[in-house]
Structures are given as structure tokens and as C-alpha cells.
Short mmCIF file of C-alpha atoms in Angstrom, two decimals:
data_model
loop_
_atom_site.label_atom_id
_atom_site.label_comp_id
_atom_site.label_asym_id
_atom_site.label_seq_id
_atom_site.Cartn_x
_atom_site.Cartn_y
_atom_site.Cartn_z
CA MET A 196 91.18 54.03 48.56
CA SER A 197 92.43 56.59 46.08
CA ILE A 198 90.24 58.00 43.32
CA ILE A 199 92.27 56.01 40.78
CA SER A 200 91.58 52.78 42.67
CA LEU A 201 87.88 53.64 42.90
CA MET A 202 87.73 54.33 39.17
CA ALA A 203 89.49 51.03 38.42
CA LEU A 204 87.07 49.27 40.77
CA ALA A 205 84.11 50.92 39.04
CA LEU A 206 85.39 49.86 35.64
CA GLY A 207 86.03 46.31 36.84
CA MET A 208 82.57 46.10 38.39
CA SER A 209 80.90 47.26 35.18
CA MET A 210 82.48 44.55 33.03
CA ASP A 211 79.98 41.77 33.79
CA ALA A 212 77.09 44.08 32.92
CA PHE A 213 79.01 45.21 29.82
CA ALA A 214 79.57 41.63 28.68
CA THR A 215 75.89 40.84 29.29
CA ALA A 216 74.88 43.97 27.37
CA ILE A 217 77.08 42.95 24.42
CA ALA A 218 75.45 39.52 24.40
CA LYS A 219 71.99 41.06 24.47
CA GLY A 220 72.95 43.76 21.97
CA ALA A 221 74.11 41.04 19.58
CA THR A 222 70.46 39.88 19.35
CA TYR A 223 69.20 43.31 18.20
CA GLN A 224 68.82 43.98 14.49
CA ASN A 225 69.24 47.77 14.67
CA PRO A 226 69.74 48.85 18.26
CA SER A 227 68.53 52.36 19.06
CA LEU A 228 70.67 54.65 21.18
CA VAL A 229 67.62 55.69 23.23
CA ARG A 230 66.78 52.05 24.05
CA ALA A 231 70.40 51.37 24.97
CA LEU A 232 70.57 54.50 27.14
CA LYS A 233 67.37 53.56 29.02
CA ALA A 234 68.82 50.13 29.78
CA GLY A 235 72.14 51.75 30.76
CA VAL A 236 70.39 54.03 33.26
CA LEU A 237 68.50 51.06 34.75
CA PHE A 238 71.65 48.93 35.10
CA GLY A 239 73.66 51.88 36.40
CA ALA A 240 71.10 52.77 39.07
CA ILE A 241 70.84 49.21 40.36
CA GLU A 242 74.60 48.65 40.19
CA GLY A 243 75.12 51.94 42.08
CA VAL A 244 72.70 51.07 44.89
CA ALA A 245 74.04 47.53 45.41
CA PRO A 246 77.42 48.54 46.94
CA ILE A 247 75.64 50.85 49.39
CA VAL A 248 73.46 47.94 50.56
CA GLY A 249 76.56 45.72 50.85
CA TRP A 250 78.46 48.49 52.66
CA LEU A 251 75.64 48.80 55.22
CA LEU A 252 75.76 45.04 55.79
CA GLY A 253 79.55 45.16 56.11
CA GLU A 254 79.37 48.09 58.54
CA ALA A 255 77.01 46.07 60.73
CA ALA A 256 79.48 43.16 60.83
CA GLN A 257 82.66 45.24 61.04
CA GLY A 258 83.08 44.93 64.81
CA TRP A 259 83.17 41.16 64.55
CA LEU A 260 85.50 41.04 61.58
CA SER A 261 87.86 44.00 62.04
CA HIS A 262 90.92 41.81 62.65
CA VAL A 263 90.47 39.96 59.33
CA ASP A 264 88.88 42.72 57.22
CA HIS A 265 91.78 42.91 54.76
CA TRP A 266 91.68 39.16 54.22
CA LEU A 267 87.90 39.28 53.76
CA ALA A 268 88.20 42.04 51.15
CA PHE A 269 90.95 40.06 49.38
CA VAL A 270 88.94 36.81 49.39
CA LEU A 271 85.69 38.44 48.21
CA LEU A 272 87.36 40.41 45.43
CA GLY A 273 89.53 37.41 44.52
CA PHE A 274 86.48 35.16 44.34
CA LEU A 275 84.70 37.60 42.02
CA ALA A 276 87.85 38.03 39.92
CA ILE A 277 88.27 34.28 39.45
CA LYS A 278 84.57 33.92 38.64
CA PHE A 279 84.79 36.67 36.01
CA MET A 280 87.91 35.17 34.44
CA ARG A 281 86.57 31.60 34.54
CA ASP A 282 83.25 32.65 32.97
CA ALA A 283 85.09 34.58 30.27
CA LEU A 284 87.31 31.60 29.44
CA LYS A 285 84.36 29.18 29.47
CA GLY A 286 82.29 31.54 27.33
CA ASP A 287 79.54 32.02 29.95
CA VAL A 288 79.09 35.67 29.04
CA GLN A 289 75.72 35.23 27.37
CA ILE A 290 72.41 35.97 28.97
CA LYS A 291 70.62 32.77 29.87
CA GLY A 292 67.64 31.90 27.73
CA ASP A 293 66.50 31.88 24.14
CA GLN A 294 68.09 34.71 22.14
CA GLN A 295 64.88 35.58 20.22
CA THR A 296 62.93 35.81 23.46
CA MET A 297 65.66 38.07 24.86
CA ALA A 298 65.52 40.33 21.84
CA LYS A 299 61.76 40.81 22.29
CA SER A 300 61.84 41.05 26.07
CA GLY A 301 60.63 44.04 27.97
CA PHE A 302 61.38 45.87 31.14
CA GLY A 303 60.82 42.90 33.49
CA LEU A 304 63.55 40.75 32.03
CA MET A 305 65.90 43.72 31.78
CA LEU A 306 65.28 44.45 35.48
CA ILE A 307 65.97 40.85 36.49
CA THR A 308 69.18 40.88 34.44
CA ALA A 309 70.27 44.17 36.02
CA VAL A 310 69.70 42.80 39.53
CA ALA A 311 71.54 39.57 38.68
CA THR A 312 74.60 41.43 37.42
CA SER A 313 74.61 43.71 40.49
CA ILE A 314 75.10 40.92 43.04
CA ASP A 315 78.86 41.30 42.68
CA SER A 316 78.56 45.00 43.53
CA LEU A 317 76.74 44.06 46.71
CA VAL A 318 79.64 41.79 47.65
CA VAL A 319 82.15 44.54 46.84
CA GLY A 320 80.13 46.91 49.03
CA VAL A 321 80.64 44.51 51.93
CA SER A 322 84.41 44.61 51.33
CA LEU A 323 84.40 48.41 51.08
CA ALA A 324 82.93 48.64 54.57
CA PHE A 325 86.27 47.42 55.92
CA LEU A 326 88.30 50.04 54.08
CA GLU A 327 88.60 53.78 54.31
CA VAL A 328 86.44 54.66 51.34
CA ASN A 329 83.77 57.20 50.49
CA ILE A 330 80.95 54.75 49.71
CA TRP A 331 78.85 57.45 48.05
CA LEU A 332 81.62 58.29 45.60
CA ALA A 333 82.28 54.60 44.99
CA ALA A 334 78.58 53.96 44.35
CA VAL A 335 78.30 56.90 41.94
CA LEU A 336 81.42 55.81 40.04
CA ILE A 337 80.24 52.18 39.83
CA GLY A 338 76.76 53.27 38.70
CA LEU A 339 78.12 55.72 36.14
CA ALA A 340 80.66 53.26 34.74
CA THR A 341 77.96 50.60 34.47
CA MET A 342 75.53 53.00 32.78
CA ILE A 343 78.12 53.96 30.17
CA MET A 344 79.34 50.41 29.58
CA VAL A 345 75.84 48.90 29.31
CA THR A 346 74.72 51.64 26.92
CA LEU A 347 77.79 51.02 24.76
CA GLY A 348 77.42 47.24 25.02
CA LEU A 349 73.78 47.24 23.95
CA TYR A 350 74.25 49.79 21.22
CA LEU A 351 77.40 48.23 19.78
CA GLY A 352 76.70 44.58 20.68
CA ASN A 353 75.84 43.40 17.21
CA ARG A 354 79.03 45.07 15.92
CA LEU A 355 81.36 43.92 18.70
CA GLY A 356 80.17 40.34 18.97
CA LEU A 357 80.29 37.99 21.93
CA ARG A 358 84.05 37.48 21.78
CA PHE A 359 84.74 41.08 22.80
CA GLY A 360 82.38 40.61 25.76
CA ARG A 361 84.48 37.68 26.94
CA VAL A 362 87.65 39.79 26.75
CA ALA A 363 85.97 42.59 28.72
CA MET A 364 84.83 40.15 31.40
CA PHE A 365 88.35 38.71 31.73
CA VAL A 366 89.91 42.18 32.01
CA GLY A 367 87.35 43.06 34.70
CA GLY A 368 88.45 39.98 36.64
CA VAL A 369 92.10 40.95 36.39
CA VAL A 370 91.31 44.47 37.66
CA LEU A 371 89.38 43.09 40.66
CA LEU A 372 92.20 40.66 41.48
CA MET A 373 94.75 43.50 41.36
CA ILE A 374 92.63 45.67 43.66
CA GLY A 375 92.13 42.84 46.15
CA THR A 376 95.84 42.06 46.16
CA THR A 377 96.71 45.74 46.64
CA ILE A 378 94.36 45.97 49.63
CA LEU A 379 95.92 42.89 51.25
CA VAL A 380 99.53 43.87 50.57
CA SER A 381 99.08 47.47 51.74
CA HIS A 382 97.45 46.29 54.99
CA LEU A 383 100.16 43.70 55.63
CA MET A 384 102.88 46.27 54.88
CA SER A 385 101.35 48.83 57.25
CA ALA A 386 100.97 46.19 59.99
CA SER A 387 104.66 45.27 59.91
#
């Protein structure tokens, strides 16, 4: 994968965390930049580790799946893309639970939310195992993009509103679908 594709992937992967951060940021009266940055670092670290774990799992299974790896990458990324777009259209971009409780929540709930939004990065890590990609660079880019987007989302959430989070989630889905399609088409073109 080229650096441009990895950057697009990182941006797409950060959109669910960004949308969640906007929803949470909308509950804050006066969000502090330091608080938003701490949450951004937490989300970014977890989101950056998840693709490495997925990549290790994918590497372990690569021998069994090498003849369908491009299809697997396409299906996994396509599934995530459709989920992102469907959730954005349905309005499922909010954090589950009572908004006042979320606004007063501490580190534990933030950690659970960060892990929940990183599951997609784990799945992407599995797909990356079947491609020629520098997983360390991909993980750093995904973590950095997530850190920046979560910090912005939390800090600006009450100004941006939930609607912008839905748009971001939809765009993230489109980016993932384009990457998955590119992987499939380029493999099929090189095979013929």
C-alpha cells in the first residue's frame, strides 16, 4: 500500500472515534483542551495497537487464506464501510447511555469506549496481514489520526453538534469502501 492509501485508511479508521468524540463532546459545557488531548492520546494509543494485534492474527492465518486474501480484505473493509455508512444514516453515532452520566464519567468509561471503537482497527489489521504493508507505519498513522480526530471531536463537539459526526462517519465508510475496492481490483488486474 502506498503512503497515500495508508493515510486515507488512517483517516477512515479514525472517523468512528471522531464521531463518538463529537457526541461525547456535545455533552460538555466548556470542554478543556487538556482533557480532550488526554482522551485523544488514550484513543490513539488503543486504536494504534489494535491493527498490530489484528495483523498478528492475520499473519498466523495467512497460509490458509493466501488464495483468497484480496477477497477477505475487500469483504472485511466493505463490511466496516457499510456499517459506518448505515450507522451514520440511522443516526447511531452517539455513545450509548445517559448523556449526563457520560459527561461526568471518568477514565474507566473512556477506556471502554476507546476499546469499543478500536475493534474495527483490529479487523483492518487482519486485512493488512494479507497485503504488502508496513504494519508499524500503518499503526502509527491510525493512532495519530485517531488522537488528532478525537481531540478535535471532544474539544469542538458542543460546537459541531451530532450532525457533523454523522457526516464524518459516512465519509469514513466511503473511504474504507474505496480502499477495499482498490485492493480487490488491483489484485484481480495483476492476476490477469
